XYZ file of C-alpha atoms in Angstrom:
593
model
C 81.056 117.269 113.720
C 79.880 120.455 115.395
C 80.237 123.806 113.617
C 80.311 127.157 115.418
C 80.315 130.521 113.666
C 80.019 132.937 116.593
C 82.481 133.157 119.474
C 79.748 134.043 121.979
C 77.926 130.770 121.222
C 80.764 128.370 122.049
C 80.144 125.545 124.557
C 82.571 124.446 127.250
C 85.027 122.123 125.515
C 86.484 119.055 127.266
C 90.253 118.442 127.043
C 90.372 120.433 123.822
C 93.186 119.721 121.353
C 93.161 122.554 118.846
C 94.956 123.860 115.818
C 94.602 127.117 113.921
C 94.905 128.001 110.244
C 93.213 128.734 106.935
C 93.626 125.112 105.686
C 93.036 126.065 102.065
C 92.449 122.863 100.096
C 92.583 120.601 103.173
C 95.303 118.703 101.295
C 97.392 115.706 102.369
C 99.639 117.779 104.639
C 96.635 119.273 106.395
C 95.085 115.820 106.703
C 98.113 114.558 108.623
C 97.755 117.518 110.986
C 94.049 116.764 111.459
C 94.898 113.132 112.182
C 97.392 114.339 114.801
C 94.880 116.464 116.715
C 92.283 113.691 116.445
C 94.783 111.176 117.834
C 95.847 113.462 120.691
C 92.210 114.156 121.553
C 91.442 110.445 121.637
C 94.470 109.757 123.867
C 93.259 112.402 126.324
C 89.585 111.457 126.132
C 89.010 114.940 124.768
C 87.820 116.585 121.554
C 89.596 118.014 118.534
C 88.989 121.585 117.388
C 89.976 123.317 114.162
C 89.926 127.117 114.309
C 89.696 128.749 110.903
C 88.597 132.158 109.659
C 85.995 133.749 107.380
C 86.619 135.789 105.407
C 90.234 134.919 104.700
C 92.450 137.270 106.793
C 94.109 138.672 103.661
C 90.745 139.943 102.428
C 90.408 142.049 105.596
C 94.007 143.161 106.098
C 94.646 143.829 102.368
C 91.178 144.642 100.961
C 92.542 145.999 97.665
C 94.634 142.912 96.918
C 92.921 141.016 94.074
C 95.640 138.362 93.767
C 94.123 135.993 96.353
C 92.906 132.688 94.910
C 91.431 129.938 97.070
C 91.208 126.196 96.556
C 88.248 125.815 98.886
C 85.375 127.949 100.032
C 84.469 127.883 103.710
C 81.612 125.435 103.082
C 83.888 123.132 101.083
C 86.438 123.189 103.910
C 83.735 122.280 106.411
C 82.703 119.282 104.316
C 86.324 118.112 104.181
C 86.855 118.623 107.923
C 83.814 116.415 108.462
C 85.246 113.797 106.114
C 88.510 113.683 108.054
C 86.907 113.181 111.445
C 87.307 116.539 113.224
C 85.075 116.881 116.290
C 84.543 120.661 116.201
C 85.184 123.485 113.750
C 85.020 127.119 114.821
C 84.734 129.551 111.916
C 85.902 132.827 113.475
C 84.433 135.985 111.886
C 87.658 137.746 110.940
C 87.263 141.506 111.370
C 89.511 144.534 111.672
C 88.767 144.580 115.419
C 89.805 140.928 115.758
C 93.057 141.645 113.922
C 93.854 144.456 116.368
C 94.159 142.186 119.437
C 97.526 142.166 121.143
C 99.323 138.839 121.497
C 98.377 138.685 125.183
C 94.716 139.346 124.414
C 94.787 136.713 121.673
C 96.064 134.083 124.110
C 94.030 134.991 127.173
C 90.721 136.311 125.811
C 90.558 134.234 122.631
C 92.382 130.926 123.038
C 92.128 130.335 126.784
C 88.755 131.885 127.653
C 86.953 130.549 124.580
C 88.505 127.081 124.215
C 90.202 126.066 127.507
C 92.835 124.173 125.492
C 94.606 121.103 126.779
C 97.005 121.056 123.801
C 97.659 123.614 121.067
C 99.224 122.161 117.913
C 100.831 124.946 115.927
C 103.499 125.607 113.296
C 106.992 126.783 114.210
C 106.417 130.038 112.258
C 102.881 130.812 113.439
C 102.403 134.511 114.205
C 99.439 136.123 115.925
C 98.281 139.346 117.512
C 98.658 142.943 116.392
C 101.661 143.424 114.099
C 102.255 139.648 114.368
C 104.002 140.148 117.707
C 103.115 136.708 119.095
C 104.936 133.534 118.076
C 105.502 129.937 119.169
C 107.856 130.872 122.020
C 105.395 133.464 123.290
C 102.674 130.816 123.293
C 104.953 128.428 125.182
C 105.908 131.122 127.691
C 102.247 131.492 128.702
C 101.551 127.742 128.721
C 102.423 127.131 132.369
C 100.198 129.936 133.650
C 97.237 128.809 131.570
C 97.889 125.042 131.883
C 98.068 124.013 128.250
C 100.721 122.127 126.310
C 102.139 123.283 122.987
C 103.065 120.804 120.269
C 105.200 122.298 117.539
C 104.834 121.407 113.884
C 108.399 121.303 112.640
C 109.722 123.541 109.882
C 109.836 120.728 107.342
C 106.216 119.804 107.981
C 105.035 123.408 107.662
C 107.071 123.849 104.490
C 105.553 120.676 103.060
C 102.061 122.009 103.766
C 102.793 125.395 102.224
C 104.450 123.872 99.185
C 101.533 121.493 98.737
C 99.032 124.368 98.576
C 101.229 126.202 96.100
C 101.770 123.050 94.048
C 98.034 122.380 93.914
C 97.274 125.923 92.759
C 99.966 125.801 90.087
C 98.786 122.414 88.881
C 95.195 123.617 88.527
C 96.287 126.829 86.824
C 98.121 124.619 84.309
C 95.132 122.270 83.889
C 96.849 119.344 85.622
C 93.823 118.254 87.653
C 95.191 114.720 88.023
C 98.261 116.043 89.880
C 96.056 118.300 91.993
C 93.907 115.334 92.974
C 96.983 113.357 94.039
C 98.280 116.176 96.264
C 94.887 117.086 97.669
C 93.916 113.505 98.452
C 90.537 114.239 96.839
C 89.341 115.577 93.498
C 89.039 119.327 92.989
C 85.509 120.729 92.912
C 83.786 123.823 91.625
C 80.240 124.856 92.496
C 77.929 127.525 91.176
C 74.555 128.542 89.857
C 73.307 127.516 86.384
C 72.613 130.640 84.320
C 71.359 131.208 80.784
C 73.989 131.345 78.068
C 73.879 131.804 74.308
C 72.799 128.159 73.815
C 75.545 127.597 71.235
C 76.184 124.124 72.612
C 72.598 123.135 71.912
C 73.011 124.203 68.279
C 76.061 121.928 68.015
C 74.222 118.949 69.573
C 76.018 119.271 72.940
C 73.734 121.306 75.232
C 75.569 122.835 78.163
C 74.784 124.310 81.563
C 76.608 127.589 82.085
C 77.986 127.876 85.632
C 78.318 131.150 87.492
C 80.803 130.745 90.355
C 79.721 132.945 93.260
C 83.031 133.245 95.129
C 85.279 135.557 93.119
C 88.385 134.199 94.867
C 87.698 130.556 93.975
C 90.440 129.217 91.714
C 89.225 128.352 88.203
C 91.413 125.742 86.447
C 93.145 126.508 83.156
C 91.166 126.940 79.965
C 90.389 123.645 78.268
C 88.134 120.614 78.299
C 87.848 118.240 81.281
C 86.205 114.926 82.138
C 84.067 115.655 85.184
C 81.261 114.408 87.367
C 78.340 116.708 88.034
C 76.135 116.642 91.108
C 72.614 117.913 90.435
C 70.386 117.774 93.536
C 70.790 114.206 94.857
C 72.171 112.601 91.678
C 75.643 112.501 90.132
C 76.195 112.349 86.358
C 79.216 112.019 84.092
C 80.029 114.944 81.833
C 82.618 117.104 80.104
C 83.316 120.698 81.038
C 84.711 123.563 79.011
C 86.516 126.623 80.391
C 87.536 129.390 77.992
C 86.608 132.244 75.675
C 85.253 130.055 72.844
C 87.800 131.148 70.197
C 85.894 129.291 67.458
C 82.868 131.580 67.885
C 83.202 135.007 66.295
C 82.515 138.036 68.446
C 82.708 136.116 71.767
C 85.402 137.115 74.258
C 83.821 136.420 77.650
C 85.365 133.553 79.604
C 82.728 130.920 80.345
C 82.427 127.714 82.343
C 79.947 125.328 80.765
C 79.313 121.640 81.267
C 77.718 119.076 78.995
C 76.011 116.522 81.274
C 75.746 113.118 79.628
C 72.283 111.518 79.335
C 70.608 114.541 80.935
C 67.643 116.569 79.666
C 66.125 118.415 82.666
C 65.821 122.200 82.964
C 68.136 123.263 85.806
C 68.337 127.016 85.331
C 68.929 128.888 88.622
C 69.854 125.642 90.396
C 73.188 125.080 92.152
C 75.361 122.269 90.814
C 78.794 120.957 91.766
C 81.456 119.802 89.308
C 84.314 117.461 90.273
C 87.404 117.425 88.013
C 89.022 114.087 87.154
C 90.903 114.389 83.842
C 92.192 117.114 81.547
C 91.271 116.204 77.953
C 92.803 119.075 75.943
C 93.541 122.771 75.945
C 91.325 125.446 74.440
C 91.600 125.334 70.651
C 90.297 127.476 67.791
C 88.643 125.568 64.907
C 88.212 126.767 61.329
C 84.553 125.804 61.275
C 81.703 124.871 63.592
C 81.669 121.439 61.937
C 85.284 120.923 62.996
C 84.375 121.974 66.548
C 81.399 119.584 66.540
C 83.584 116.652 65.452
C 86.112 117.434 68.187
C 83.374 117.617 70.816
C 82.217 114.146 69.774
C 85.761 112.868 70.273
C 85.970 114.665 73.629
C 82.763 113.013 74.770
C 84.007 109.539 73.812
C 87.297 110.103 75.640
C 85.587 111.529 78.731
C 83.202 108.573 78.910
C 86.097 106.125 78.545
C 88.078 107.746 81.349
C 85.132 108.176 83.707
C 84.130 104.532 83.273
C 87.420 103.541 84.912
C 86.449 105.373 88.124
C 84.379 103.806 90.900
C 80.660 104.455 90.631
C 79.818 107.831 92.167
C 78.680 107.648 95.765
C 75.305 109.162 96.657
C 75.479 112.568 98.397
C 76.382 112.238 102.091
C 77.621 108.680 101.506
C 81.140 108.591 102.865
C 82.528 105.676 100.811
C 83.988 107.738 97.973
C 87.052 109.580 99.178
C 86.951 108.536 102.823
C 88.644 105.154 102.666
C 92.020 104.642 104.349
C 94.090 101.540 103.592
C 96.436 101.065 106.548
C 99.330 98.636 106.224
C 101.001 97.619 109.477
C 104.642 96.871 108.796
C 107.409 95.274 110.833
C 110.702 94.570 109.079
C 108.851 94.138 105.816
C 110.938 96.295 103.477
C 111.039 93.559 100.834
C 107.285 93.026 101.098
C 106.643 96.754 100.710
C 108.774 96.846 97.587
C 107.003 93.825 96.150
C 103.338 94.365 97.045
C 102.728 98.023 97.914
C 102.808 98.978 94.190
C 99.805 96.710 93.592
C 97.873 98.599 96.264
C 98.843 101.989 94.824
C 97.870 100.878 91.317
C 94.459 99.749 92.580
C 93.635 103.213 93.998
C 95.156 105.267 91.171
C 91.757 106.472 89.967
C 90.191 106.999 93.401
C 90.461 109.414 96.289
C 91.429 106.630 98.700
C 94.533 106.947 100.885
C 97.288 104.484 101.716
C 99.100 104.775 105.047
C 101.970 102.586 106.252
C 102.129 102.221 110.033
C 105.633 101.088 110.920
C 105.968 99.055 114.128
C 109.523 100.224 114.953
C 111.142 98.168 112.197
C 114.830 97.434 112.568
C 115.378 96.880 108.834
C 115.390 99.650 106.197
C 111.592 99.875 105.901
C 111.460 103.596 106.693
C 114.263 104.352 104.256
C 112.452 102.375 101.549
C 109.247 104.325 102.185
C 111.054 107.662 102.047
C 113.058 106.873 98.912
C 110.662 104.725 96.884
C 107.160 105.663 98.089
C 107.340 109.346 99.136
C 103.670 109.829 98.237
C 102.564 107.407 100.976
C 101.995 108.726 104.491
C 103.951 106.913 107.228
C 103.094 106.611 110.913
C 106.220 105.590 112.828
C 105.579 103.841 116.156
C 108.209 104.229 118.913
C 108.341 100.462 119.597
C 106.950 97.200 118.268
C 103.457 97.083 119.740
C 102.372 93.956 117.880
C 99.419 93.658 115.526
C 96.683 94.558 118.021
C 98.107 97.522 119.926
C 100.057 98.646 116.858
C 96.901 99.030 114.827
C 95.092 100.649 117.756
C 97.741 103.342 118.061
C 98.047 103.886 114.318
C 94.305 104.036 113.641
C 93.844 106.620 116.394
C 95.744 108.932 114.021
C 93.749 108.068 110.898
C 90.553 109.873 109.964
C 88.289 107.978 107.557
C 84.843 106.451 107.467
C 86.014 103.068 106.193
C 89.253 101.366 107.192
C 91.051 98.619 105.296
C 93.625 96.800 107.425
C 96.076 95.074 105.107
C 99.122 92.912 105.789
C 102.336 94.049 104.131
C 102.748 90.628 102.464
C 99.451 90.812 100.562
C 99.278 91.299 96.799
C 95.967 92.833 95.759
C 94.058 92.555 92.491
C 92.849 95.577 90.469
C 89.205 95.362 91.606
C 89.665 94.165 95.174
C 88.213 97.267 96.874
C 84.844 98.007 95.274
C 82.962 94.759 96.116
C 83.914 94.876 99.795
C 83.171 98.579 100.145
C 79.775 98.087 98.527
C 78.998 95.262 100.964
C 80.210 97.353 103.890
C 77.804 100.179 103.001
C 74.861 98.145 104.347
C 73.804 99.542 107.760
C 73.932 96.187 109.566
C 77.332 95.110 108.171
C 80.264 95.984 110.428
C 83.157 94.244 108.660
C 83.997 92.018 105.730
C 86.895 90.336 103.998
C 87.863 89.347 100.452
C 88.676 85.849 99.313
C 92.258 85.164 100.446
C 94.357 82.853 98.264
C 97.933 81.670 98.534
C 100.411 83.847 96.680
C 102.791 80.953 95.959
C 99.954 78.518 95.138
C 97.306 80.776 93.583
C 94.865 77.919 92.964
C 94.685 77.268 96.730
C 93.073 79.162 99.573
C 95.494 80.709 102.053
C 95.649 79.816 105.737
C 94.959 83.324 107.047
C 91.256 83.763 106.387
C 90.655 81.743 103.223
C 86.961 82.318 102.327
C 85.821 83.477 105.778
C 86.273 82.463 109.397
C 84.197 80.378 111.809
C 84.571 78.894 115.309
C 83.745 75.343 116.322
C 81.863 74.514 119.531
C 85.068 74.607 121.579
C 86.123 78.008 120.240
C 88.828 76.778 117.854
C 88.914 78.879 114.675
C 88.685 77.436 111.171
C 87.820 78.845 107.758
C 85.767 78.025 104.745
C 88.528 76.601 102.589
C 90.866 75.708 105.489
C 90.687 73.200 108.328
C 93.715 73.246 110.654
C 96.691 73.537 108.263
C 94.945 71.899 105.295
C 93.711 74.289 102.605
C 91.307 73.545 99.762
C 91.693 74.293 96.101
C 89.473 77.140 94.935
C 86.972 75.590 92.550
C 84.325 78.271 92.997
C 82.703 76.506 95.957
C 82.622 79.725 98.019
C 81.831 82.214 95.273
C 78.752 83.762 96.874
C 78.774 86.541 99.437
C 77.993 84.903 102.777
C 77.753 85.769 106.425
C 80.698 84.469 108.454
C 81.721 84.560 112.102
C 85.008 86.429 111.786
C 86.951 88.218 109.066
C 90.691 87.893 108.667
C 93.005 90.628 109.901
C 95.188 90.075 106.834
C 92.678 92.070 104.748
C 89.974 93.435 107.032
C 87.408 96.018 105.877
C 85.651 97.695 108.805
C 83.619 100.807 109.560
C 85.897 103.218 111.416
C 83.184 104.449 113.756
C 82.463 100.896 114.935
C 86.154 100.137 115.342
C 86.444 103.174 117.633
C 83.156 102.643 119.485
C 83.985 99.019 120.285
C 87.457 99.873 121.567
C 89.398 98.467 118.629
C 91.486 95.356 119.176
C 92.365 94.024 122.619
C 95.934 95.282 122.883
C 96.914 92.480 125.299
C 96.643 89.940 122.458
C 99.810 91.273 120.752
C 98.988 89.212 117.637
C 96.536 86.505 116.511
C 92.818 86.153 117.214
C 92.331 89.859 117.984
C 90.162 90.122 114.853
C 88.098 87.143 116.043
C 87.516 88.827 119.394
C 86.510 92.120 117.735
C 84.182 90.412 115.259
C 82.549 88.428 118.081
C 81.923 91.632 120.019
C 80.400 93.222 116.922
C 78.169 90.200 116.317
C 76.978 90.260 119.926
C 75.816 93.824 119.225
C 73.751 92.662 116.238
C 76.095 93.433 113.347
C 76.927 91.053 110.499
C 80.359 90.016 109.205
C 80.615 89.048 105.519
C 82.937 87.227 103.137
C 82.868 88.881 99.704
C 84.423 86.529 97.120
C 84.106 89.032 94.247
C 87.088 90.671 95.904
C 90.279 88.615 95.788
C 93.772 89.049 97.247
C 96.892 86.868 97.453
C 98.689 86.415 100.771
C 102.249 85.188 101.205
C 101.691 84.367 104.892
C 104.079 83.988 107.805
C 105.675 87.365 107.130
C 105.853 88.385 110.788
C 105.755 85.027 112.565
C 106.353 81.792 110.688
C 103.346 79.451 110.713
C 105.423 76.793 112.533
C 106.763 79.221 115.126
C 106.240 78.100 118.757
C 105.502 81.732 119.615
C 102.726 81.768 117.015
C 101.252 78.531 118.376
C 101.280 79.912 121.908
C 99.548 83.136 120.865
C 96.934 81.258 118.849
C 95.989 78.930 121.725
C 96.175 81.554 124.452
C 94.248 84.220 122.552
C 91.466 81.952 121.281
C 91.000 80.641 124.825
C 90.750 84.197 126.170
C 88.417 85.193 123.312
C 85.907 82.465 124.108
C 86.134 83.124 127.839
C 85.399 86.821 127.229
C 82.513 86.379 124.798
C 80.840 83.033 125.497
C 77.664 82.886 127.590
C 78.388 82.161 131.264
C 76.386 78.937 131.573
C 78.377 77.237 128.820
C 81.683 77.875 130.582
C 80.919 75.268 133.280
C 81.387 72.369 130.849
C 83.263 74.176 128.094
C 86.278 75.422 130.019
C 87.416 72.047 131.499
C 86.971 70.340 128.133
C 88.815 73.090 126.324
C 91.735 72.910 128.779
C 91.974 69.155 128.242
C 92.018 69.622 124.460
C 94.666 72.353 124.736
C 96.737 70.058 126.931
C 96.579 67.292 124.316
C 97.542 69.786 121.627
C 100.454 70.845 123.805
C 101.680 67.265 123.980
C 101.426 67.007 120.170
C 103.379 70.231 119.700
């Protein structure tokens, strides 16, 4: 991601798709907007641009207004924009002179001359220019002359975004950091410099680092005690944080923010640290004695450690695994499957920052109604027609920003710890994709047809799996319980690095369904990447949810697509003997069918 802070230093952008706003919090509503501009940019072979402002416009237009509170500083917003895959961010220095531009000047001298936009994505109520004279219709009126398109964000979407920011602020001001994390799509953070305090915590046996927050507009959560993680330099530690006026200490009235970092002894005065909030333990309480306070702090520490142990291990700084995982479920007429198995996915990510997205392939059942009524917290991408597995995922994933993608069938039931082992394996630089162990939902002692313990190809290009030959599946007796390199990973539960998925062109959309994951894995392997089966992760697949295993259509797609896959990827010399033999074998199979 490129960052620009001066308008006179901007490059020439190519097919720019841009949006404009303050994006405070970069919450789930904002993330859908970012996915939209990223998807439009990819469709146009262009680049996405977010235009935001520093300082916040209210600080310039209303300098005496002290009511402004912000969820994110500019630097925090930039880190989140990077996480969600934006190509370019322009931080416009907001000045009185900038605010005095007329609407015409704003369009011509700012938007058009600086960005040469191909598409501008903007809210229905967006106002710009001196005295807010410009609006959406004004922007559209100029679009023909300046050759850009305008995509409107509907009233409901804008309202959702605004309400989300307000809801997050109110939740944090009430101490409900768990709710804030759900609406943000990531945990709330607070950063500052460690300063000397009165060292009262040390006297109680719980030494603390006092944090001085530099940005006076940064929202401080409600007074109380929280389970947190603390980043010091390149290492992350568990801890508990206190916000309040220390009512148990006589003569102290100053509000402080202090954190007790578990198993930590180093001197970090004058260093910057970052605190991430995960759980609210209790409100601020006055105790009759210091001994009573000490006993409560011991209980707080035990509770914080218990809660933090349930979270995934903290990712190293700059490692994108934590918080940048998107689980994308492609659905077609699977309302019953969503009701049955989506809750297991949501339960498995309850204590993470991972996202779940349902991409609906123009279902004709009540799938969309089920999502709206029963799973309103899950983002939905609605496709205009049934594009099949391959093209459907391609179109949906173009709108998803994440570093790691998990492609999951709607008829898969996951286990509580199915994510961590595969994500850990995927973090290796030479690993492009992996899969969990796939077992049969209705016969849980057996491997399941679609992937089993990892896929292979025989010498004629016919796929088989460890744990499955043709339609015969093995019982799982632990025979494949070690992580191993495989040839292809199943599309029923495929973990893959998003950058590689994009760089290698995703699935071949002509496949419609079946063998597209084999083709993609083969292309990745030809480039030197490894594909792994990770049996520590386990899921249960019903199978045949979209096309029954005995369907003639399924048989046709399997034979056609595996033939095409080998023809595309096999070395040329082999094709002289391989292709005639393969056609004979397919002909015999056709007679059998």
